[in-house]
Short mmCIF file of C-alpha atoms and ligand atoms in Angstrom, two decimals:
data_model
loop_
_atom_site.label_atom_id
_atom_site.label_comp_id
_atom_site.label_asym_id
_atom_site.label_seq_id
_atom_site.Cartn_x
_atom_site.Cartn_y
_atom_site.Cartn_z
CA UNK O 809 16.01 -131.30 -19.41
CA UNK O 810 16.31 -131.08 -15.39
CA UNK O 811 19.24 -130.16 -13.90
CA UNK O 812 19.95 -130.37 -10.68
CA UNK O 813 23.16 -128.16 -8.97
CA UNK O 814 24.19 -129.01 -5.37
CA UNK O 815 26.81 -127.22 -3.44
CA UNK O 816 27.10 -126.10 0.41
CA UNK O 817 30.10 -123.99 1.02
CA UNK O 818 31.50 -120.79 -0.01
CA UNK O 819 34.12 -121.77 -2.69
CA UNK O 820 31.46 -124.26 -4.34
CA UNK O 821 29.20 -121.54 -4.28
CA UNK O 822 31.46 -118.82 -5.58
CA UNK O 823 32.62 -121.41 -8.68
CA UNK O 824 28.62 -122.58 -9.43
CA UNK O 825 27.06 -119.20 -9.47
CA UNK O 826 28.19 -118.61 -13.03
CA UNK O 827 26.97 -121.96 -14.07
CA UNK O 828 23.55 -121.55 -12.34
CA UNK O 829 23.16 -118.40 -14.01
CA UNK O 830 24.26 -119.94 -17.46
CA UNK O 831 21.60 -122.23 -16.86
CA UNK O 832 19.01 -120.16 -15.68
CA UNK O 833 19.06 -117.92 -19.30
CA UNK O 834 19.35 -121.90 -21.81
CA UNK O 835 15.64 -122.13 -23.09
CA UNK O 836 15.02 -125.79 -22.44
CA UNK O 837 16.61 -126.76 -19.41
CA UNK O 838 14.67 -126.59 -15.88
CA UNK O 839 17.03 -125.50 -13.64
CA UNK O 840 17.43 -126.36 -10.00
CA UNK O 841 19.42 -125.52 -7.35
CA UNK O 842 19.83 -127.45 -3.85
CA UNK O 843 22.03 -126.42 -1.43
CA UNK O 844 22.97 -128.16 1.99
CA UNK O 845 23.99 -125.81 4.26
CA UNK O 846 27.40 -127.10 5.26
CA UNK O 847 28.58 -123.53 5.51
CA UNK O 848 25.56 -121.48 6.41
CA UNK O 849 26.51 -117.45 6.79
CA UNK O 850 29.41 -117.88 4.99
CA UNK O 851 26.98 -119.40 2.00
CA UNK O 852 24.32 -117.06 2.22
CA UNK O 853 26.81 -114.20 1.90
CA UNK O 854 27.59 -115.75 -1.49
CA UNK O 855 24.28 -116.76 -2.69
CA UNK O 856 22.99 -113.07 -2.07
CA UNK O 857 25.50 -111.64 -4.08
CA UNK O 858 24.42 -113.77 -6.79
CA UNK O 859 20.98 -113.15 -6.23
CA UNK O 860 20.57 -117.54 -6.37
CA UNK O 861 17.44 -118.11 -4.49
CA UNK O 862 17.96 -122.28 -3.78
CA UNK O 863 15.10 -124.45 -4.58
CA UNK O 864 16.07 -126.65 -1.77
CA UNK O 865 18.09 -126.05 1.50
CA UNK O 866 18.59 -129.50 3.44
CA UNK O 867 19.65 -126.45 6.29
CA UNK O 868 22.69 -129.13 7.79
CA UNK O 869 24.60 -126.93 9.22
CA UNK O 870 25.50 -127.60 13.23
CA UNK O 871 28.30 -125.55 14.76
CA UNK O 872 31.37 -127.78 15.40
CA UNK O 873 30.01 -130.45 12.46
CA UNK O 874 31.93 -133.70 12.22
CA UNK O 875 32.63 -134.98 8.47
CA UNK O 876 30.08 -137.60 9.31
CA UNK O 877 27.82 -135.50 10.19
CA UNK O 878 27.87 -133.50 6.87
CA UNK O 879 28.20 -136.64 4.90
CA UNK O 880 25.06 -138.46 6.70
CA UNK O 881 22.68 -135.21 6.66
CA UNK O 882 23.92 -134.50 2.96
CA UNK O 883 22.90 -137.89 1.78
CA UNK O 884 19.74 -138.20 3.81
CA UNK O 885 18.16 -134.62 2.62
CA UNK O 886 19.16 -135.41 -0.89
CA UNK O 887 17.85 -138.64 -1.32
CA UNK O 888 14.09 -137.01 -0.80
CA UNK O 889 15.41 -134.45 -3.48
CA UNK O 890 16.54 -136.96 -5.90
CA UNK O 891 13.13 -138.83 -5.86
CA UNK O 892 10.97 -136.59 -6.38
CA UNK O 893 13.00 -134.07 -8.89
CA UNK O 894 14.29 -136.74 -10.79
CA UNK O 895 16.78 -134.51 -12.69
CA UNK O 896 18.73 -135.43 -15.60
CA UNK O 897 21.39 -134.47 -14.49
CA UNK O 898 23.22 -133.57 -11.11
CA UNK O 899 26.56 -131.05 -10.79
CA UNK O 900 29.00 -130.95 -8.27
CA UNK O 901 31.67 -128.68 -7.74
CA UNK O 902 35.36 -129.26 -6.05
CA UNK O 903 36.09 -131.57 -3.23
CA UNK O 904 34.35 -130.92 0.01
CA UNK O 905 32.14 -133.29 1.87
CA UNK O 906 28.92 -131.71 0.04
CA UNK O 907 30.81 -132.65 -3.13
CA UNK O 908 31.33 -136.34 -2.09
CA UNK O 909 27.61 -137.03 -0.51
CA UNK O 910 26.22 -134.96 -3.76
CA UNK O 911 27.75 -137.48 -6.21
CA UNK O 912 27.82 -140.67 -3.92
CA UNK O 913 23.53 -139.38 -3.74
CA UNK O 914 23.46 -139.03 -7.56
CA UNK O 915 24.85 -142.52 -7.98
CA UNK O 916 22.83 -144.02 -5.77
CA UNK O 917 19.33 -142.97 -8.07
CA UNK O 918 20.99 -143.21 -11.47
CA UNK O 919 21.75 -139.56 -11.99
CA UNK O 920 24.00 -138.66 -14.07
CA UNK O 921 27.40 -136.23 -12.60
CA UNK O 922 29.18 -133.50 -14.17
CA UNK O 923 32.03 -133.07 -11.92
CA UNK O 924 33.21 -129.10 -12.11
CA UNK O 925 36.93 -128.54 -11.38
CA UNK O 926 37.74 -132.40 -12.14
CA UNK O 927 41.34 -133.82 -11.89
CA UNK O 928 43.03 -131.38 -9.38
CA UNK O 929 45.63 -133.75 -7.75
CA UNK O 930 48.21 -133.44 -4.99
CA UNK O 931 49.20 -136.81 -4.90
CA UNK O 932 48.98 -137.09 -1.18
CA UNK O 933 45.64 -138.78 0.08
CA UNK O 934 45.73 -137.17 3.60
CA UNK O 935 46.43 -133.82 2.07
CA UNK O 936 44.87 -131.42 1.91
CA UNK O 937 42.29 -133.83 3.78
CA UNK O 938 39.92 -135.07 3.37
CA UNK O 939 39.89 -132.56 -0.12
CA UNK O 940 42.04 -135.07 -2.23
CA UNK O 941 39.62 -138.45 -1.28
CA UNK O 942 36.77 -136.31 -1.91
CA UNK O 943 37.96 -135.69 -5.41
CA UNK O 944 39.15 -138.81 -6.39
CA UNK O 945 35.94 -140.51 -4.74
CA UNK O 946 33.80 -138.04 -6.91
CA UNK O 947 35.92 -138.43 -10.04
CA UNK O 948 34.86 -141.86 -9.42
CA UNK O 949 31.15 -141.98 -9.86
CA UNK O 950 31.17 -139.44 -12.28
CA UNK O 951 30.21 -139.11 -16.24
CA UNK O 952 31.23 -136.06 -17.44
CA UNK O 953 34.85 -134.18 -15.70
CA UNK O 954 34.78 -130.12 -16.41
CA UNK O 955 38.74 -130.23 -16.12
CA UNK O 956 39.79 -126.77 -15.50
CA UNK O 957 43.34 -127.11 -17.36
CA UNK O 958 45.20 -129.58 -19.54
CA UNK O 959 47.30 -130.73 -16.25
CA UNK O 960 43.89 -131.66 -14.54
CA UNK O 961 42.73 -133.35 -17.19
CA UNK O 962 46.37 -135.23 -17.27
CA UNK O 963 45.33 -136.50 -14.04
CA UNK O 964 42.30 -138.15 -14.99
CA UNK O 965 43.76 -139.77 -18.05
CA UNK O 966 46.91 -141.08 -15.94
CA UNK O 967 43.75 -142.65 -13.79
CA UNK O 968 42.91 -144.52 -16.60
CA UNK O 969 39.67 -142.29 -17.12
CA UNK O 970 38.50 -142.56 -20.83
CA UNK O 971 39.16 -139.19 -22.51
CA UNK O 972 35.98 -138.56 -24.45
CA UNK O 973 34.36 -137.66 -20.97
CA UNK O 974 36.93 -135.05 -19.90
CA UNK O 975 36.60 -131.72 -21.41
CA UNK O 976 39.11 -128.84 -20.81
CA UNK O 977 36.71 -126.08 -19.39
CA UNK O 978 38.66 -123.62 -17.70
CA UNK O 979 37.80 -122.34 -14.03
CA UNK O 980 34.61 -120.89 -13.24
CA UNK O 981 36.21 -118.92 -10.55
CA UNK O 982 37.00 -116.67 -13.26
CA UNK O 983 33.97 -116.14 -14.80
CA UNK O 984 32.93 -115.29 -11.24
CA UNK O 985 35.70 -112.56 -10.90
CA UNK O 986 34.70 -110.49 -14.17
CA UNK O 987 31.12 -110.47 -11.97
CA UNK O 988 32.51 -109.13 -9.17
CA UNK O 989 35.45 -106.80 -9.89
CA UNK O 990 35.27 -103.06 -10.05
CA UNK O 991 38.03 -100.69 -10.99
CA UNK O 992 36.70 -98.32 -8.56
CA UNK O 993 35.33 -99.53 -5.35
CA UNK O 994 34.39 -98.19 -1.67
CA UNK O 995 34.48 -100.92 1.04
CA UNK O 996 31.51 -100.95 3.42
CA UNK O 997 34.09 -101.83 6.51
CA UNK O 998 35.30 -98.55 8.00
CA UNK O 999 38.90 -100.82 8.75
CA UNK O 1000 39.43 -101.21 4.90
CA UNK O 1001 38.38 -97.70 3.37
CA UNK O 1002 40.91 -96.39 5.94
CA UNK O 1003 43.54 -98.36 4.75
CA UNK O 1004 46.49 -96.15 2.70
CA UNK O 1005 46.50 -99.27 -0.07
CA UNK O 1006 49.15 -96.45 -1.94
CA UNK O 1007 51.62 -96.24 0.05
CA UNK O 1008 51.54 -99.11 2.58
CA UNK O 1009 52.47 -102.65 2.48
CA UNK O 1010 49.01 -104.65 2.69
CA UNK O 1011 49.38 -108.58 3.17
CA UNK O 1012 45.86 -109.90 3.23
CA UNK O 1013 46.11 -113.87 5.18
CA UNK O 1014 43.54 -116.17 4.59
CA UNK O 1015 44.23 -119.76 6.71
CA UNK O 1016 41.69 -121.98 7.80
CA UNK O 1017 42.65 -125.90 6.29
CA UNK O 1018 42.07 -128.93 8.63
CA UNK O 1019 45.83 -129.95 8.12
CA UNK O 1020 47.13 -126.67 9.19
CA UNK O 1021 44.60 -126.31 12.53
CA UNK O 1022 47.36 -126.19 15.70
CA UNK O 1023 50.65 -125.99 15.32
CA UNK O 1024 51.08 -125.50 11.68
CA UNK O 1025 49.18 -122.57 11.89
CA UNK O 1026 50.53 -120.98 15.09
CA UNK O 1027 53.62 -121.21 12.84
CA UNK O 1028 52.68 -119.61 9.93
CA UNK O 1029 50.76 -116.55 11.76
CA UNK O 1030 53.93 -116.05 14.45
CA UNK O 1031 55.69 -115.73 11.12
CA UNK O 1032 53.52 -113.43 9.95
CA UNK O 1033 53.35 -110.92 13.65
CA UNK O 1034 57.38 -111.09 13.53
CA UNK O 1035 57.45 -109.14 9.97
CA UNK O 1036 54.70 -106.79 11.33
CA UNK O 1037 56.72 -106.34 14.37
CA UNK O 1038 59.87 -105.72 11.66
CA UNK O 1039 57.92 -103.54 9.30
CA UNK O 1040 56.29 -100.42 10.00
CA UNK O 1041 54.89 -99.82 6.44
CA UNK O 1042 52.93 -103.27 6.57
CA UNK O 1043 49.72 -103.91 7.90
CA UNK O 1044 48.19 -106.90 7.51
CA UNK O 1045 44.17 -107.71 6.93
CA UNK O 1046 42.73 -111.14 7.56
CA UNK O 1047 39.37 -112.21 7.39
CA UNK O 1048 39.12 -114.83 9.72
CA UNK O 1049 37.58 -118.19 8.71
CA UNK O 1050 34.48 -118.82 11.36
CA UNK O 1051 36.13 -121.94 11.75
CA UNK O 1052 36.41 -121.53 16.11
CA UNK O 1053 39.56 -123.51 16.36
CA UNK O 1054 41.01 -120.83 13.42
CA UNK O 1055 39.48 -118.29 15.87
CA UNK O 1056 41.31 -119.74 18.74
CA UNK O 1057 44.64 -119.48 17.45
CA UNK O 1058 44.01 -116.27 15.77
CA UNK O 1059 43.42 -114.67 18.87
CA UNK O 1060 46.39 -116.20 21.05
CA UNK O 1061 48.87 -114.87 18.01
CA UNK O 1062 47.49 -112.09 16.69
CA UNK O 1063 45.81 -110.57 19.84
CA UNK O 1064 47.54 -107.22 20.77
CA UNK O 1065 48.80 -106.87 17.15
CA UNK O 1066 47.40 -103.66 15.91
CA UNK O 1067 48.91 -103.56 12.77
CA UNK O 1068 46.88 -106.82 12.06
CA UNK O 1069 43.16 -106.35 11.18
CA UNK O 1070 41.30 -109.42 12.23
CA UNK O 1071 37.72 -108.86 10.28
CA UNK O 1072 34.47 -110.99 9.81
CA UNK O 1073 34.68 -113.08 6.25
CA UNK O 1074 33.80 -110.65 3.80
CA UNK O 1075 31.50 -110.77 0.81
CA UNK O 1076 32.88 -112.27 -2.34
CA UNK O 1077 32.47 -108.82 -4.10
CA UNK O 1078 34.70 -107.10 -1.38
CA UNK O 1079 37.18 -109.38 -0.94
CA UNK O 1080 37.72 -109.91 -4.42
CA UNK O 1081 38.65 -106.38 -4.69
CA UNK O 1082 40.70 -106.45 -1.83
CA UNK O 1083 42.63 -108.96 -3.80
CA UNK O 1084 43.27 -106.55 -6.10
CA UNK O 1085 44.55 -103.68 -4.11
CA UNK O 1086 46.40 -105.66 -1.85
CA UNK O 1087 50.17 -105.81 -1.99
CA UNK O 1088 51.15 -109.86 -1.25
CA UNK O 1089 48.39 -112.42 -0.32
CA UNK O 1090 49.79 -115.45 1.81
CA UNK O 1091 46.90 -118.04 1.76
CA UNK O 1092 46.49 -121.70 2.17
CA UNK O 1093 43.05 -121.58 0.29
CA UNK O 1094 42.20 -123.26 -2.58
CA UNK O 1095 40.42 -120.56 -4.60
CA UNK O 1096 42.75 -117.88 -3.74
CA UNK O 1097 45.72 -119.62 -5.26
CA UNK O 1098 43.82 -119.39 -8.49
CA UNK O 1099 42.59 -115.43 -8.26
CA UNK O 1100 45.38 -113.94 -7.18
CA UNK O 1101 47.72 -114.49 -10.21
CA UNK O 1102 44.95 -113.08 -11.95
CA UNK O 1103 45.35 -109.94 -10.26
CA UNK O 1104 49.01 -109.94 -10.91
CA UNK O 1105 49.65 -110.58 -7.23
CA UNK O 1106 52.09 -112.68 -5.36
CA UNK O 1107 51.04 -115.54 -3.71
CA UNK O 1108 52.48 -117.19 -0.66
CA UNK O 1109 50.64 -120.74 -0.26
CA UNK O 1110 51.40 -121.95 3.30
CA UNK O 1111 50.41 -125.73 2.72
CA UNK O 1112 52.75 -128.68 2.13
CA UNK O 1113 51.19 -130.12 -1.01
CA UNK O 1114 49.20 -127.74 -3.67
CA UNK O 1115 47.08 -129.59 -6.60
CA UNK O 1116 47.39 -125.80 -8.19
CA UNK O 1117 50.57 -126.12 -9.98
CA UNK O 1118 50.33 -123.64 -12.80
CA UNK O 1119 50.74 -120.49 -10.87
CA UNK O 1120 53.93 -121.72 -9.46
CA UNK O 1121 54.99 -122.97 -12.94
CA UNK O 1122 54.42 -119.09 -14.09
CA UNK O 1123 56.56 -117.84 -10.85
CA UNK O 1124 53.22 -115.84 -9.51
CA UNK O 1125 53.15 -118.63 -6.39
CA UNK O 1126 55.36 -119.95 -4.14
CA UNK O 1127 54.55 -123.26 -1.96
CA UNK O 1128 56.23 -122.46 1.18
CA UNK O 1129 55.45 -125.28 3.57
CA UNK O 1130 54.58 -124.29 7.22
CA UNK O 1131 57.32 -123.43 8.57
CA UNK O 1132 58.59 -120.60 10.89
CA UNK O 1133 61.34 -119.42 9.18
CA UNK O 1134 59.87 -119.74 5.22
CA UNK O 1135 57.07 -117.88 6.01
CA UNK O 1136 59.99 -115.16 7.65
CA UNK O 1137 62.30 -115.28 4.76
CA UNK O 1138 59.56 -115.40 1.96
CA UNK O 1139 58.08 -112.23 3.10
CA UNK O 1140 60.70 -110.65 4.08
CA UNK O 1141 62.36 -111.49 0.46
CA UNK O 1142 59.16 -110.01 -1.65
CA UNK O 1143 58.99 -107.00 0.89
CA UNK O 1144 62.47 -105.39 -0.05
CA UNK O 1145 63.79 -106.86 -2.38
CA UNK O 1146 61.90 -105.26 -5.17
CA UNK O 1147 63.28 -107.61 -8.31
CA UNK O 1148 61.65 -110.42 -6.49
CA UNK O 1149 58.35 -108.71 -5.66
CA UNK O 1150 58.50 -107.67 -9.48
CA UNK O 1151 59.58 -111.29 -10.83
CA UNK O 1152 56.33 -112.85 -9.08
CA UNK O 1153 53.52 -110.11 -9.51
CA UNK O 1154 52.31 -110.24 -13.70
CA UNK O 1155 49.46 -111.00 -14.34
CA UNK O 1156 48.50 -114.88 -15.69
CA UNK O 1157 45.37 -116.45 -16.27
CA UNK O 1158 46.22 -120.30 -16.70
CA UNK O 1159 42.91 -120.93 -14.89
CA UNK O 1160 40.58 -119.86 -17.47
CA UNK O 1161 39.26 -117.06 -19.71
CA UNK O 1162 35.81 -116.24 -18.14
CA UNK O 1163 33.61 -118.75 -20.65
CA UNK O 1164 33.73 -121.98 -18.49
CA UNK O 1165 30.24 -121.79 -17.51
CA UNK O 1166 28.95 -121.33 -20.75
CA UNK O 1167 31.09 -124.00 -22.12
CA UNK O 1168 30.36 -126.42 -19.30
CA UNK O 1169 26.33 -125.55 -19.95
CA UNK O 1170 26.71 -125.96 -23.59
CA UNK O 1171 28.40 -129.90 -23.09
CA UNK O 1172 25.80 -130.76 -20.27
CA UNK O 1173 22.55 -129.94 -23.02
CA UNK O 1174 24.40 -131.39 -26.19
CA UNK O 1175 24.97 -134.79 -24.55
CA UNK O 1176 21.53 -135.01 -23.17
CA UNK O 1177 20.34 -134.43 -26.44
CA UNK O 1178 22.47 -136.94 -28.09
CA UNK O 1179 21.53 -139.24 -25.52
CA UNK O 1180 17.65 -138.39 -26.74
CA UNK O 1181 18.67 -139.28 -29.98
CA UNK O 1182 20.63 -142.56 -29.53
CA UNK O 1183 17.02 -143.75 -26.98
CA UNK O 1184 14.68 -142.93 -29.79
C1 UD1 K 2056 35.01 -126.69 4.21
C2 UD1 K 2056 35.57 -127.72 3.23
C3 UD1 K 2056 36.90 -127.23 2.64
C4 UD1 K 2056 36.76 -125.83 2.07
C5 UD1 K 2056 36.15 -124.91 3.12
C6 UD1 K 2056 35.92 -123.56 2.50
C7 UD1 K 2056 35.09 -130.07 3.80
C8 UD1 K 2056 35.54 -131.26 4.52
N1 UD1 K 2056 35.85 -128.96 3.92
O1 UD1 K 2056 35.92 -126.62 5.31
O2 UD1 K 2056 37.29 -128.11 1.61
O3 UD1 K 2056 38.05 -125.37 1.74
O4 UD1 K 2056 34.90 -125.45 3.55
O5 UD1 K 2056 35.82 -122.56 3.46
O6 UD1 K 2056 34.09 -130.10 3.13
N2 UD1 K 2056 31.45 -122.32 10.31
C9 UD1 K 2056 30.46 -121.43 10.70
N3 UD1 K 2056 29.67 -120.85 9.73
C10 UD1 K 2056 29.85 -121.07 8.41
C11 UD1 K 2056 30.87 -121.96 8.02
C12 UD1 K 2056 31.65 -122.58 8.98
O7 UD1 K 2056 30.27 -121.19 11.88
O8 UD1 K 2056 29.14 -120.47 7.58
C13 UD1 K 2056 32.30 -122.97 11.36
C14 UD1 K 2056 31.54 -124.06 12.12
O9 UD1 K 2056 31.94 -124.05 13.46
C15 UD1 K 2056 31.99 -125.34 11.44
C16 UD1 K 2056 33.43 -125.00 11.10
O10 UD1 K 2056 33.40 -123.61 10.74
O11 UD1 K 2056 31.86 -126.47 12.27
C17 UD1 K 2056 34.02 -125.83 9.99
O12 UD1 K 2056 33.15 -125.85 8.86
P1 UD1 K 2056 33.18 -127.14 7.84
O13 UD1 K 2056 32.23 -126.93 6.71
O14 UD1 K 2056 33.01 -128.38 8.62
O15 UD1 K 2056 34.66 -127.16 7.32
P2 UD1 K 2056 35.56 -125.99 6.70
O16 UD1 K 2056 36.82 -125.99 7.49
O17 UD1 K 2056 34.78 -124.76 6.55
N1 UDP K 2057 36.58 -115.49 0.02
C1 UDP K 2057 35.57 -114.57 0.33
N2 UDP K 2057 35.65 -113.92 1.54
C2 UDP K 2057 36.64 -114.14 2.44
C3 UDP K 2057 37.65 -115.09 2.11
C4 UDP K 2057 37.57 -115.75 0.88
O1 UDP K 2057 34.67 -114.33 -0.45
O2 UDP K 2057 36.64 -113.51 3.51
C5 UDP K 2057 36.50 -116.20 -1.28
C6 UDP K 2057 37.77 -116.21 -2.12
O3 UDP K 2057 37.81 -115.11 -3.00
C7 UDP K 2057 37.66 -117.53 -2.87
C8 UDP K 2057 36.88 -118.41 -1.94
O4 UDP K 2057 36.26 -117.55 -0.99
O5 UDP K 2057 36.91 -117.41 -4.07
C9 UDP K 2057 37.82 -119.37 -1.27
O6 UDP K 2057 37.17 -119.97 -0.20
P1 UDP K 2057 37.98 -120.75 0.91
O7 UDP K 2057 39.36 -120.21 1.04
O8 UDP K 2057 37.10 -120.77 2.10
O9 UDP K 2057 37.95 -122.23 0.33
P2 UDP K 2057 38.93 -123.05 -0.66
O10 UDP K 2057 39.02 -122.33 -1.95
O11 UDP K 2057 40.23 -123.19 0.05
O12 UDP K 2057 38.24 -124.38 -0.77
#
């Protein structure tokens, strides 16, 4: 069988590699990758790691890209794919724009979709946006949903979805962290090794959602600067999406604060170790939500809505919102008061348990072969 995996940014790449390399060792199945290049360094980084060599790159990538623009050149470069591969099956992962043009594409040539990380709701259509259309959209047009938890899979069946096509999977993002974690570790950034991870107070930010662009994010960072100013024993590290309107306000906050380390995104394998020596991670990123309480680390989400419910069921995360004074109090809460900090940082894995990709594999090839069966 021929199966064809598309992604084009860095979380969809992150949560595929395990599946393309599940795929890559199943005697039987041609595997394919295509990728489109909505992110383009920020998906290479990841595709090196994995040592994923696309088949196809439709290249899309323009700086400034509108959500047109990624949906038109998607859809355009894939439809070439699609006719001459003719794959069995297509996968998608998530809810970006590549996610929605990949499965819209499928449709449109009679592919079959396996949707990875199906039914992740926040009940709020313009947010995160255009995330939660792109997922419903996808769930949509597609035949087999790799729900990552019972919750998710909840979702679908509350959407009237028929339950023998969802299948509790788990997260791939976990299989992808038992690639990429290392007990012992030596950054290649001078900034990081130099870091006293012992005894300082490292907050590593991540922010870079379309809802939180402008004044929700000057918020949430002049937050953050007022409990560096407070703190002498915290320093702060953030890897700054390359996102220029993230940029932008990055630099009018953050400028002459040298207790925050503005860096370059890093690699998966470094920041995933970061994650793992740092002290509190206040994020508004999908994917982070999901490692940190695997780490056994607290988790500040600065977003109004999360789809990611577990890890605040398990007291690991905390939605605060964007405001001011939440992002103030929460981190001034888990920095000294140490029966907080202790209450939120165990380790939980509601996410998965590091086989989703082989179990995701394994359901792809067994229904193709029914489907063999039930033809002849
Ligand atoms: C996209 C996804 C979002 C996901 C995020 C992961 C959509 C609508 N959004 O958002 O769901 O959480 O990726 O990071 O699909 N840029 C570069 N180089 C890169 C990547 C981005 O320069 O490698 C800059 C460009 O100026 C680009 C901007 O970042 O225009 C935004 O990139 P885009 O893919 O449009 O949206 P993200 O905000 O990254
Ligand atoms: N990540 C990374 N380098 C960075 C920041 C994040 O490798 O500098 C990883 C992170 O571990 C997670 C994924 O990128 O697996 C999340 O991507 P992002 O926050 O861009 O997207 P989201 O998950 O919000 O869609």
């Amino acid at each position: 069988m021929k199966v064809l995996t598309v992604f084009g940014t860095r979380p969809e790449a992150i949560k595929m590699a395990p599946i393309v390399l599940e795929l890559n060792r199943r005697e039987g199945v041609e595997s394919y990758v295509a990728v489109t290049g909505q992110h383009r360094q920020m998906l290479d980084q990841v595709l090196e790691i994995f040592k994923i060599k696309p088949d196809y790159d439709l290249n899309i990538f323009q700086p400034g890209q509108s959500l047109t623009d990624i949906t038109v050149r998607s859809l355009r470069g894939l439809e070439e794919i699609l006719s001459e591969l003719k794959p069995d099956v297509l996968l998608v992962q998530g809810d970006t724009t590549t996610v929605f043009a990949g499965s819209l594409s499928a449709f449109y040539h009679g592919v079959k979709i396996g949707h990875v990380e199906a039914g992740l709701r926040s009940h709020n259509l313009y947010s995160p946006f255009p995330e939660e259309a792109n997922r419903k959209l996808t769930g949509v047009l597609s035949n087999y949903h790799f729900a990552p938890t019972q919750s998710n899979k909840d979702n679908l069946l509350k959407e009237g979805y028929p339950e023998e096509n969802i299948y509790i999977t788990g997260n791939t993002v976990i299989d992808a962290l038992a690639y990429t974690k290392r007990e012992e570790y030596i950054f290649e950034d001078e900034i990081l090794n130099q870091l006293d991870f012992e005894n300082k107070k490292v907050i590593l930010l991540t922010c870079h959602r379309r809802e939180n662009l402008g004044a929700p994010m000057e918020r949430i960072f002049q937050g953050v600067r007022d409990i560096v100013e407070q703190n002498e024993d915290v320093e702060v590290v953030f890897p700054v999406h390359l996102n220029p309107k993230v940029r932008e306000i990055a630099e009018k906050i953050f400028g002459d604060c040298n207790r925050v380390h503005r860096i370059e995104p890093l690699d998966y394998l470094p920041f995933s170790n970061l994650i793992m020596r740092s002290h509190i991670i206040v994020t508004d990123s999908g994917g982070i939500q999901e490692e940190a309480p695997y780490f056994g680390k607290p988790v500040l989400v600065v977003r109004e809505e999360t789809e990611r419910w577990e890890g605040v069921e398990a007291g690991t995360a905390r939605l605060l919102g964007t405001s001011y004074e939440k992002v103030v109090e929460d981190l001034d809460e888990l920095l000294h008061n140490e029966e907080a900090y202790k209450e939120m940082a165990h380790a939980i894995n509601p996410y998965g348990d590091g086989k989703s990709a082989q179990r995701i594999v394994d359901i792809v090839v067994e229904n193709h072969r029914e489907s063999g069966k039930n033809e002849e």
